[in-house]
């Protein structure tokens, strides 16, 4: 397999609004990020993925961009951005920006022109259609509830918005639009950034004729007509020829609804499209048939099945990204671990479980602190447009039970991940001297950066160790994955194989002690324990060893 720096890297994601405020306005900013670069660097991280910092009216916290080449006032200036790039580069870190080009803001000048008249030169930058018998052009549903179409009086037509009505979809069929996007990407790359995380990039090509769907009612109603659409590979290959292939850079495409077959094309090892994609399959194992808010308990057997499928199917064909949370997902320790009694050990176990797989690992800000989900009493305390729209539709318009909907928000809501980073025990967790834009998680007195930095056994230092191992042992990056103990109800164990070495990764996903029934074909006499989350984990014989609650261990065999 070809070796590449982006396969060997570990990425840290920053959601700037919630990271660190430097000027007391209650909103994180670029200067705040600069002040914490050493904190990130000391983890051993190579790359930072920065969620959008561009000019935006903030209908969706920056994922609605009104000017791709300027910086949002609350976040700072272009000079701050230049300083961030150079401060990162001087520390040997790379910067991956968010590229949001499935849609723009309705306040982007392209859209303001586009809506003026049917013959405006920007009309075809967006997707406009006349209504059908007085209704929307088709029955697609927005990811943020309601119809995916918005009527516009000015020209008596509807425009498509797969997200909020302030996020009109760009028309990728238009070569002029595509060229504008490529030029903008080059402008940023020439400034010195090192890559792009591409927002919902597999949605850019919509099915011809935009047909109505007969499936539903799930959150992706209509998804079969806009996920992995007919010309998406053609556009990405063009982008690759025009832009990506000209730079030494890293790309990851967010891709809801992509299968491993799709991924084998998007992230093919020949490098004609992207380096890797974000799959959503493992994020869906706790969703029922009604979609995201139809919450069900997840099963370890499903996690094994999905993760293993991606490991096997992409091996030697494409490259995986590895994540358990981000700014759109609940906190991983609350979702897959135990955020009470076993918070610290289970956070370490989940980190090990993920970082030892084949692929590039992503750490979401606060994960290294073991930050947890939050429960606000009032719906007003939630700021996320997805939550607000869903609540309005379900409770206010359709009379569904308030408590039941709040419960689903506690489990699945995106604001779980968006509470301010807990830096210290100071007021507002040291995030701001002003009033934070969203409430701080009340557990900051116990969970904060000051604490983890002063405790050598903390989650932060555990990540540091994990990342160091990755730099030391090629097998962690390149080894082939194989699932073992497939049917075990509590243990998720796997091996990695590389040249004549083998790695054994054992994870107890339960709060019980369990016996480890290892297969007899592994020779444990030459095993070295690389990392574990309990003291004195090493055993001379691993056969019938007892694993403690949420215990994890990684052994190397030579
Ligand atoms: C995915 C982003 O991660 C999410 O935060 C955003 O709301 C949608 N795409 C729309 O841009």
Coordinates of C-alpha atoms and ligand atoms in Angstrom, one line a residue:
X1 CA 0.0 0.0 0.0
X2 CA 1.2 3.5 -0.8
X3 CA 2.3 5.5 2.2
X4 CA 0.8 9.0 2.5
X5 CA 1.1 11.6 5.3
X6 CA -2.7 11.9 5.5
X7 CA -3.0 8.2 6.3
X8 CA -0.5 8.6 9.1
X9 CA -2.0 11.7 10.5
X10 CA -4.4 12.3 13.4
X11 CA -6.9 15.1 12.9
X12 CA -8.4 17.4 15.6
X13 CA -11.7 19.1 14.8
X14 CA -12.4 22.6 16.0
X15 CA -15.9 24.0 16.1
X16 CA -14.9 27.6 16.4
X17 CA -18.0 29.0 18.0
X18 CA -17.6 26.8 21.0
X19 CA -13.8 26.5 21.3
X20 CA -12.3 29.5 23.0
X21 CA -13.4 33.2 23.2
X22 CA -10.7 35.8 23.3
X23 CA -12.7 39.0 23.4
X24 CA -15.5 38.4 25.8
X25 CA -18.4 38.4 23.3
X26 CA -19.4 34.9 24.3
X27 CA -18.4 33.4 20.9
X28 CA -15.3 31.5 20.2
X29 CA -12.9 33.1 17.7
X30 CA -9.7 32.7 15.8
X31 CA -7.5 34.4 18.3
X32 CA -8.9 32.0 20.9
X33 CA -7.8 29.1 18.7
X34 CA -4.3 30.5 18.3
X35 CA -4.0 30.8 22.1
X36 CA -4.7 27.0 22.4
X37 CA -2.5 25.7 19.6
X38 CA 0.1 24.4 22.0
X39 CA -2.6 22.5 23.9
X40 CA -3.6 20.8 20.6
X41 CA 0.0 20.3 19.4
X42 CA 0.9 18.6 22.7
X43 CA -1.6 15.9 22.0
X44 CA 0.5 14.9 19.0
X45 CA -2.1 16.0 16.5
X46 CA -0.9 16.7 12.9
X47 CA -3.9 18.3 11.3
X48 CA -6.7 20.6 12.4
X49 CA -10.1 20.5 10.7
X50 CA -11.7 23.9 11.2
X51 CA -15.4 24.0 10.9
X52 CA -16.5 27.1 8.8
X53 CA -15.2 30.5 9.7
X54 CA -16.4 32.3 6.6
X55 CA -18.8 35.2 6.5
X56 CA -22.3 33.9 7.4
X57 CA -25.6 35.1 8.8
X58 CA -25.4 32.0 11.0
X59 CA -28.7 30.3 10.3
X60 CA -26.7 27.1 10.7
X61 CA -23.7 28.3 12.6
X62 CA -21.5 29.1 9.6
X63 CA -22.6 26.2 7.3
X64 CA -24.6 28.9 5.4
X65 CA -21.8 31.0 3.8
X66 CA -22.5 34.5 2.3
X67 CA -18.9 35.1 1.3
X68 CA -16.4 32.3 0.8
X69 CA -13.4 34.7 0.8
X70 CA -14.0 36.6 4.0
X71 CA -14.1 35.8 7.7
X72 CA -17.1 36.1 10.0
X73 CA -16.9 39.2 12.1
X74 CA -17.4 37.3 15.4
X75 CA -14.5 35.1 14.6
X76 CA -12.0 37.8 13.6
X77 CA -10.3 39.0 10.5
X78 CA -8.4 37.7 7.5
X79 CA -5.3 38.8 9.3
X80 CA -6.2 36.6 12.2
X81 CA -6.7 33.7 9.7
X82 CA -3.3 34.3 8.1
X83 CA -1.8 34.3 11.6
X84 CA -3.5 31.1 12.4
X85 CA -2.1 29.4 9.3
X86 CA 1.4 30.6 10.0
X87 CA 1.3 29.7 13.7
X88 CA 0.1 26.2 12.8
X89 CA 2.7 25.7 10.2
X90 CA 5.5 26.9 12.5
X91 CA 4.4 24.1 14.9
X92 CA 4.4 21.6 12.1
X93 CA 0.6 21.3 12.0
X94 CA -1.6 21.4 8.9
X95 CA -4.9 23.1 8.4
X96 CA -7.9 21.6 6.7
X97 CA -10.8 24.1 6.1
X98 CA -14.4 23.3 5.7
X99 CA -15.7 23.5 2.1
X100 CA -19.5 24.0 2.0
X101 CA -20.5 24.0 -1.6
X102 CA -23.6 21.9 -1.8
X103 CA -25.3 25.1 -0.8
X104 CA -24.6 28.7 0.1
X105 CA -26.4 31.2 2.2
X106 CA -29.4 33.0 0.7
X107 CA -27.4 36.1 1.6
X108 CA -24.6 35.2 -0.8
X109 CA -24.5 37.8 -3.6
X110 CA -25.0 34.9 -6.2
X111 CA -28.3 34.0 -4.6
X112 CA -29.4 37.6 -4.2
X113 CA -28.8 38.1 -7.9
X114 CA -30.3 34.7 -8.8
X115 CA -33.7 35.4 -7.2
X116 CA -34.1 38.8 -9.0
X117 CA -35.3 37.4 -12.4
X118 CA -35.4 34.3 -14.5
X119 CA -32.9 35.7 -16.9
X120 CA -30.4 36.9 -14.4
X121 CA -26.9 35.6 -15.2
X122 CA -26.8 34.0 -11.7
X123 CA -30.2 32.3 -12.0
X124 CA -28.7 28.9 -12.9
X125 CA -26.3 29.0 -10.0
X126 CA -29.2 27.6 -8.0
X127 CA -32.0 25.1 -8.6
X128 CA -35.3 26.8 -9.4
X129 CA -38.5 25.1 -10.5
X130 CA -42.1 26.2 -11.0
X131 CA -44.7 24.7 -8.7
X132 CA -46.8 21.6 -9.6
X133 CA -50.5 22.2 -9.4
X134 CA -50.1 24.8 -6.8
X135 CA -47.7 22.7 -4.7
X136 CA -43.9 22.3 -4.3
X137 CA -42.1 20.9 -7.4
X138 CA -41.6 17.5 -5.6
X139 CA -42.1 15.9 -2.2
X140 CA -38.5 15.9 -1.0
X141 CA -38.0 16.7 2.7
X142 CA -35.3 19.0 4.1
X143 CA -32.8 17.5 6.6
X144 CA -34.1 20.3 8.9
X145 CA -37.8 19.3 8.7
X146 CA -40.5 20.4 6.3
X147 CA -40.4 20.7 2.5
X148 CA -37.0 21.0 0.7
X149 CA -38.5 23.8 -1.5
X150 CA -39.1 27.4 -0.7
X151 CA -41.5 29.6 -2.8
X152 CA -40.1 32.9 -3.9
X153 CA -42.7 35.5 -4.9
X154 CA -40.3 37.6 -7.0
X155 CA -40.3 35.2 -9.9
X156 CA -43.1 32.9 -8.8
X157 CA -40.8 29.8 -8.6
X158 CA -39.5 27.6 -5.9
X159 CA -35.8 27.0 -5.0
X160 CA -34.4 23.8 -3.6
X161 CA -32.8 23.7 -0.1
X162 CA -31.9 20.3 1.3
X163 CA -31.0 22.1 4.6
X164 CA -32.6 25.3 5.9
X165 CA -34.4 27.7 3.6
X166 CA -31.5 30.1 4.1
X167 CA -29.2 27.4 2.6
X168 CA -30.2 27.2 -1.1
X169 CA -28.6 24.3 -3.0
X170 CA -26.1 25.3 -5.6
X171 CA -26.6 24.0 -9.2
X172 CA -23.5 21.8 -10.0
X173 CA -24.9 21.2 -13.5
X174 CA -23.7 24.7 -14.3
X175 CA -20.1 24.7 -15.4
X176 CA -19.7 28.4 -14.5
X177 CA -20.7 27.6 -10.9
X178 CA -18.2 24.8 -10.8
X179 CA -15.4 27.0 -12.1
X180 CA -16.2 29.6 -9.4
X181 CA -15.9 26.9 -6.7
X182 CA -12.6 25.6 -8.1
X183 CA -11.2 29.1 -8.3
X184 CA -12.2 29.8 -4.7
X185 CA -10.6 26.5 -3.6
X186 CA -7.4 27.4 -5.3
X187 CA -7.5 30.9 -3.7
X188 CA -7.5 29.3 -0.2
X189 CA -4.9 26.7 -1.1
X190 CA -2.6 29.3 -2.5
X191 CA -3.0 31.1 0.8
X192 CA -1.4 28.1 2.4
X193 CA -4.1 25.8 3.7
X194 CA -3.5 22.1 3.5
X195 CA -6.9 20.6 2.7
X196 CA -10.6 20.5 2.7
X197 CA -13.3 18.7 4.6
X198 CA -16.1 18.8 2.1
X199 CA -19.6 19.3 3.6
X200 CA -22.2 16.8 2.3
X201 CA -20.2 16.5 -0.9
X202 CA -22.1 13.4 -2.1
X203 CA -25.3 15.4 -2.4
X204 CA -24.1 17.8 -5.2
X205 CA -25.6 15.9 -8.1
X206 CA -29.4 15.6 -8.1
X207 CA -31.3 13.0 -10.2
X208 CA -32.5 14.2 -13.6
X209 CA -36.0 15.6 -13.5
X210 CA -35.9 15.8 -9.7
X211 CA -38.6 13.0 -9.3
X212 CA -40.8 12.7 -6.2
X213 CA -40.1 9.8 -4.0
X214 CA -42.5 7.1 -2.8
X215 CA -40.3 6.2 0.2
X216 CA -40.7 7.7 3.6
X217 CA -41.3 9.2 6.0
X218 CA -37.7 9.2 7.2
X219 CA -35.3 12.1 7.6
X220 CA -33.8 11.4 4.2
X221 CA -37.0 11.4 2.4
X222 CA -36.1 11.7 -1.3
X223 CA -32.5 10.8 -0.5
X224 CA -32.3 8.2 -3.2
X225 CA -32.5 11.1 -5.7
X226 CA -29.8 13.3 -4.3
X227 CA -27.4 11.1 -2.4
X228 CA -24.6 9.8 -4.6
X229 CA -26.4 11.2 -7.6
X230 CA -25.7 10.5 -11.3
X231 CA -22.8 12.9 -11.9
X232 CA -21.2 13.2 -8.5
X233 CA -18.1 11.2 -9.5
X234 CA -17.8 13.1 -12.7
X235 CA -17.7 16.4 -10.8
X236 CA -15.3 15.1 -8.2
X237 CA -13.0 13.9 -10.9
X238 CA -13.1 17.2 -12.5
X239 CA -12.4 19.0 -9.2
X240 CA -9.5 16.6 -8.7
X241 CA -8.0 17.4 -12.2
X242 CA -8.6 21.2 -11.8
X243 CA -7.6 21.6 -8.2
X244 CA -6.8 18.7 -5.9
X245 CA -4.1 17.0 -8.0
X246 CA -2.2 20.3 -8.2
X247 CA -1.5 20.5 -4.4
X248 CA -0.1 18.3 -1.7
X249 CA -3.2 18.3 0.3
X250 CA -5.8 16.2 2.2
X251 CA -9.5 15.8 1.5
X252 CA -12.3 14.2 3.3
X253 CA -15.8 14.2 1.9
X254 CA -18.8 14.1 4.3
X255 CA -21.1 11.5 2.7
X256 CA -24.5 10.6 4.3
X257 CA -26.0 7.5 2.6
X258 CA -22.8 6.4 1.0
X259 CA -22.2 2.6 0.9
X260 CA -18.8 0.9 0.9
X261 CA -19.2 0.5 -2.9
X262 CA -19.7 4.3 -3.2
X263 CA -16.7 4.9 -0.9
X264 CA -14.5 2.6 -3.0
X265 CA -15.0 5.2 -5.8
X266 CA -15.0 8.4 -3.7
X267 CA -11.9 7.5 -1.8
X268 CA -10.2 5.2 -4.3
X269 CA -6.5 4.6 -3.8
X270 CA -5.6 5.8 -7.3
X271 CA -6.4 9.2 -6.1
X272 CA -8.8 10.4 -8.8
X273 CA -11.4 11.7 -6.4
X274 CA -10.9 12.3 -2.6
X275 CA -8.6 10.8 0.0
X276 CA -11.4 9.5 2.3
X277 CA -15.0 10.0 3.2
X278 CA -17.1 10.2 6.4
X279 CA -19.5 7.3 6.5
X280 CA -22.7 7.7 8.6
X281 CA -23.5 4.0 8.9
X282 CA -22.2 3.5 12.4
X283 CA -24.0 6.8 13.4
X284 CA -27.3 5.2 12.4
X285 CA -27.2 2.1 14.5
X286 CA -29.3 3.8 17.2
X287 CA -32.0 5.1 14.8
X288 CA -35.2 3.3 14.1
X289 CA -37.2 3.2 10.8
X290 CA -38.4 6.8 11.4
X291 CA -34.8 8.2 11.2
X292 CA -32.6 10.1 13.5
X293 CA -35.2 11.1 16.1
X294 CA -36.7 7.6 16.3
X295 CA -34.2 6.6 18.9
X296 CA -33.5 3.0 19.8
X297 CA -30.8 1.3 21.9
X298 CA -27.8 0.3 19.8
X299 CA -26.4 -3.2 19.8
X300 CA -22.7 -4.2 19.9
X301 CA -23.4 -6.8 17.1
X302 CA -24.5 -3.9 14.8
X303 CA -21.4 -1.9 15.7
X304 CA -19.2 -4.9 14.9
X305 CA -21.0 -5.5 11.6
X306 CA -20.9 -1.9 10.4
X307 CA -17.3 -1.1 11.4
X308 CA -16.0 -4.5 10.1
X309 CA -17.8 -4.0 6.8
X310 CA -16.0 -0.7 6.3
X311 CA -12.7 -2.1 7.3
X312 CA -13.0 -5.2 5.0
X313 CA -14.6 -3.6 2.0
X314 CA -12.2 -0.7 1.8
X315 CA -9.1 -2.7 2.4
X316 CA -6.7 -2.3 -0.6
X317 CA -9.4 -0.3 -2.4
X318 CA -9.9 2.9 -0.5
X319 CA -9.0 4.7 2.7
X320 CA -11.2 5.0 5.9
X321 CA -11.8 7.9 8.2
X322 CA -12.4 7.0 11.8
X323 CA -14.7 9.0 14.1
X324 CA -17.2 8.4 16.8
X325 CA -18.4 12.0 17.2
X326 CA -18.2 15.5 15.7
X327 CA -20.2 18.8 15.9
X328 CA -23.3 17.0 14.5
X329 CA -23.3 14.0 16.8
X330 CA -23.8 13.3 20.5
X331 CA -20.7 13.0 22.7
X332 CA -19.2 9.5 22.2
X333 CA -18.7 8.7 25.8
X334 CA -22.4 9.3 26.5
X335 CA -23.5 7.4 23.4
X336 CA -21.1 4.4 23.3
X337 CA -19.5 4.4 26.7
X338 CA -20.6 5.3 30.2
X339 CA -20.6 8.9 31.2
X340 CA -21.0 8.3 34.9
X341 CA -19.1 5.8 37.0
X342 CA -16.8 4.6 34.1
X343 CA -16.5 7.9 32.2
X344 CA -12.7 8.0 32.2
X345 CA -12.0 4.3 31.4
X346 CA -14.8 4.0 28.8
X347 CA -13.5 7.2 27.0
X348 CA -10.1 5.6 26.9
X349 CA -11.5 2.3 25.7
X350 CA -13.5 4.0 22.9
X351 CA -10.4 6.0 21.8
X352 CA -8.3 2.8 21.6
X353 CA -11.1 0.9 19.8
X354 CA -11.1 3.6 17.1
X355 CA -7.5 4.6 16.8
X356 CA -6.3 1.0 16.3
X357 CA -8.4 0.5 13.2
X358 CA -7.3 1.1 9.7
X359 CA -7.9 4.7 8.7
X360 CA -7.3 8.3 9.7
X361 CA -8.6 9.0 13.2
X362 CA -10.5 12.3 14.0
X363 CA -10.7 13.7 17.5
X364 CA -13.6 16.1 18.1
X365 CA -12.8 19.0 20.5
X366 CA -13.4 18.1 24.1
X367 CA -13.2 14.4 23.4
X368 CA -9.8 14.4 25.0
X369 CA -11.4 15.8 28.1
X370 CA -14.1 13.1 28.1
X371 CA -16.8 15.8 27.7
X372 CA -20.4 14.5 27.9
X373 CA -23.9 15.1 26.6
X374 CA -25.9 17.9 28.2
X375 CA -29.6 18.1 29.2
X376 CA -31.1 21.6 29.2
X377 CA -34.5 21.9 30.9
X378 CA -35.9 24.3 28.4
X379 CA -36.2 24.0 24.6
X380 CA -35.2 27.7 24.5
X381 CA -31.7 26.8 25.7
X382 CA -31.1 24.8 22.5
X383 CA -29.6 26.9 19.6
X384 CA -29.4 24.3 16.8
X385 CA -31.8 25.0 13.9
X386 CA -32.2 21.2 13.3
X387 CA -33.5 20.8 16.9
X388 CA -35.6 23.9 16.9
X389 CA -37.3 23.0 13.5
X390 CA -37.9 19.4 14.6
X391 CA -39.4 20.5 17.9
X392 CA -41.7 23.0 16.3
X393 CA -42.9 20.4 13.7
X394 CA -43.4 17.6 16.2
X395 CA -44.6 19.3 19.3
X396 CA -46.1 22.6 18.3
X397 CA -47.6 21.6 14.9
X398 CA -48.3 17.9 15.4
X399 CA -48.9 17.8 19.1
X400 CA -46.4 15.1 19.9
X401 CA -45.4 14.6 23.5
X402 CA -43.0 17.3 24.8
X403 CA -41.1 15.0 27.2
X404 CA -40.6 12.3 24.6
X405 CA -39.2 14.8 22.1
X406 CA -36.9 16.3 24.7
X407 CA -35.7 12.9 25.6
X408 CA -34.7 12.3 22.0
X409 CA -32.9 15.7 22.0
X410 CA -31.0 14.6 25.1
X411 CA -29.8 11.5 23.3
X412 CA -29.3 12.7 19.7
X413 CA -29.3 16.5 19.6
X414 CA -26.3 18.3 17.9
X415 CA -26.0 20.8 20.7
X416 CA -24.7 18.0 22.9
X417 CA -21.4 18.5 21.0
X418 CA -21.6 22.3 20.8
X419 CA -21.5 23.4 24.5
X420 CA -18.4 25.4 25.2
X421 CA -15.1 23.7 25.7
X422 CA -14.5 23.3 29.4
X423 CA -11.1 24.9 30.0
X424 CA -11.1 25.3 33.8
X425 CA -13.2 25.6 36.9
X426 CA -13.5 29.4 36.4
X427 CA -16.9 31.0 35.6
X428 CA -18.2 29.7 32.2
X429 CA -15.6 27.0 32.3
X430 CA -13.0 29.5 31.3
X431 CA -14.5 29.6 27.8
X432 CA -15.5 33.3 27.9
X433 CA -15.5 36.3 30.2
X434 CA -18.9 37.3 28.7
X435 CA -22.1 35.4 28.3
X436 CA -21.6 32.2 26.3
X437 CA -23.8 31.9 23.1
X438 CA -24.9 28.5 24.4
X439 CA -25.0 27.4 28.0
X440 CA -21.9 25.6 29.5
X441 CA -22.4 22.0 30.6
X442 CA -22.8 22.2 34.4
X443 CA -20.3 19.4 34.9
X444 CA -17.3 21.7 34.0
X445 CA -16.1 21.8 37.6
X446 CA -15.3 18.1 37.4
X447 CA -14.5 17.8 33.6
X448 CA -12.1 20.4 32.3
X449 CA -8.7 20.9 30.6
X450 CA -7.0 22.2 33.8
X451 CA -7.9 18.9 35.4
X452 CA -6.7 16.6 32.6
X453 CA -3.4 18.5 32.2
X454 CA -2.6 18.0 35.9
X455 CA -3.4 14.3 36.1
X456 CA -0.9 12.0 34.4
X457 CA -3.5 9.3 34.2
X458 CA -6.0 11.5 32.3
X459 CA -7.8 10.9 29.0
X460 CA -5.8 13.7 27.5
X461 CA -2.5 12.0 28.2
X462 CA -4.0 8.7 27.1
X463 CA -4.7 10.2 23.7
X464 CA -1.1 11.5 23.6
X465 CA 0.1 8.0 24.2
X466 CA -2.2 6.5 21.5
X467 CA -1.0 9.0 18.9
X468 CA 2.6 8.4 19.8
X469 CA 2.1 4.7 19.2
X470 CA 0.7 5.4 15.8
X471 CA 3.9 7.3 14.9
X472 CA 6.1 4.4 16.2
X473 CA 4.3 1.4 14.8
X474 CA 3.5 1.2 11.1
X475 CA 1.1 -1.7 11.8
X476 CA -1.3 0.7 13.5
X477 CA -1.6 2.7 10.3
X478 CA -1.3 0.0 7.6
X479 CA -2.1 -3.4 9.1
X480 CA -5.0 -5.4 7.8
X481 CA -8.0 -5.7 10.1
X482 CA -9.7 -8.9 11.1
X483 CA -12.6 -9.3 13.5
X484 CA -12.3 -12.0 16.1
X485 CA -14.8 -13.3 18.7
X486 CA -17.5 -12.2 16.3
X487 CA -20.4 -13.3 18.4
X488 CA -19.2 -12.2 21.8
X489 CA -21.9 -10.0 23.4
X490 CA -19.6 -7.7 25.4
X491 CA -16.2 -7.9 23.8
X492 CA -15.2 -6.2 20.5
X493 CA -11.8 -7.6 19.6
X494 CA -9.8 -7.5 16.4
X495 CA -6.4 -8.1 15.0
X496 CA -4.3 -6.2 12.6
X497 CA -1.7 -7.9 10.4
X498 CA 1.3 -6.3 8.8
X499 CA 4.4 -8.1 7.4
X500 CA 5.2 -10.6 10.1
X501 CA 3.6 -8.6 13.0
X502 CA 0.2 -8.9 14.6
X503 CA -1.7 -6.5 16.8
X504 CA -4.4 -7.7 19.1
X505 CA -7.0 -5.1 20.2
X506 CA -9.4 -6.1 23.0
X507 CA -12.3 -3.9 24.1
X508 CA -14.8 -4.7 26.8
X509 CA -17.9 -2.6 25.9
X510 CA -19.7 -3.4 29.1
X511 CA -19.7 -2.4 32.7
X512 CA -19.3 -6.0 33.8
X513 CA -16.2 -8.1 34.3
X514 CA -16.0 -10.6 31.4
X515 CA -13.8 -13.6 30.7
X516 CA -11.8 -13.2 27.5
X517 CA -12.1 -16.4 25.5
X518 CA -9.2 -16.0 23.1
X519 CA -8.9 -18.1 20.0
X520 CA -6.2 -20.7 20.4
X521 CA -4.4 -19.9 17.2
X522 CA -2.7 -16.8 18.5
X523 CA 0.7 -17.3 20.1
X524 CA 0.9 -15.1 23.2
X525 CA 4.4 -15.9 24.3
X526 CA 6.0 -13.0 22.5
X527 CA 3.3 -10.5 23.2
X528 CA 4.1 -7.0 24.4
X529 CA 1.4 -4.8 25.9
X530 CA 1.4 -1.5 24.1
X531 CA -1.4 0.3 25.9
X532 CA -4.3 -0.4 28.3
X533 CA -6.6 1.6 30.5
X534 CA -6.1 -0.2 33.8
X535 CA -2.9 -0.5 35.8
X536 CA -1.2 -3.9 35.8
X537 CA -3.0 -5.2 32.8
X538 CA -0.2 -7.4 31.7
X539 CA -0.8 -11.1 32.1
X540 CA 1.6 -13.8 31.2
X541 CA -1.2 -15.9 29.8
X542 CA -4.1 -14.2 28.1
X543 CA -6.2 -17.3 28.1
X544 CA -9.3 -17.0 30.3
X545 CA -8.1 -13.6 31.5
X546 CA -10.7 -11.5 33.1
X547 CA -11.4 -8.0 31.6
X548 CA -12.5 -5.2 33.9
X549 CA -15.4 -2.9 33.1
X550 CA -14.7 -1.1 29.8
X551 CA -11.2 -2.5 29.8
X552 CA -9.1 -2.1 26.7
X553 CA -5.7 -3.6 25.8
X554 CA -3.5 -3.7 22.8
X555 CA -0.9 -6.4 22.4
X556 CA 1.8 -6.6 19.7
X557 CA 3.2 -9.9 18.6
X558 CA 6.4 -10.2 16.6
Ligands
LIG1 C1 -23.2 18.9 7.5 C2 -22.6 19.8 8.6 O1 -21.6 19.0 9.3 C3 -23.7 20.2 9.4 O2 -23.3 20.9 10.6 C4 -24.6 21.1 8.6 O3 -25.7 21.5 9.3 C5 -25.0 20.5 7.2 N1 -24.0 19.7 6.7 C6 -25.4 21.5 6.3 O4 -24.3 22.3 5.8

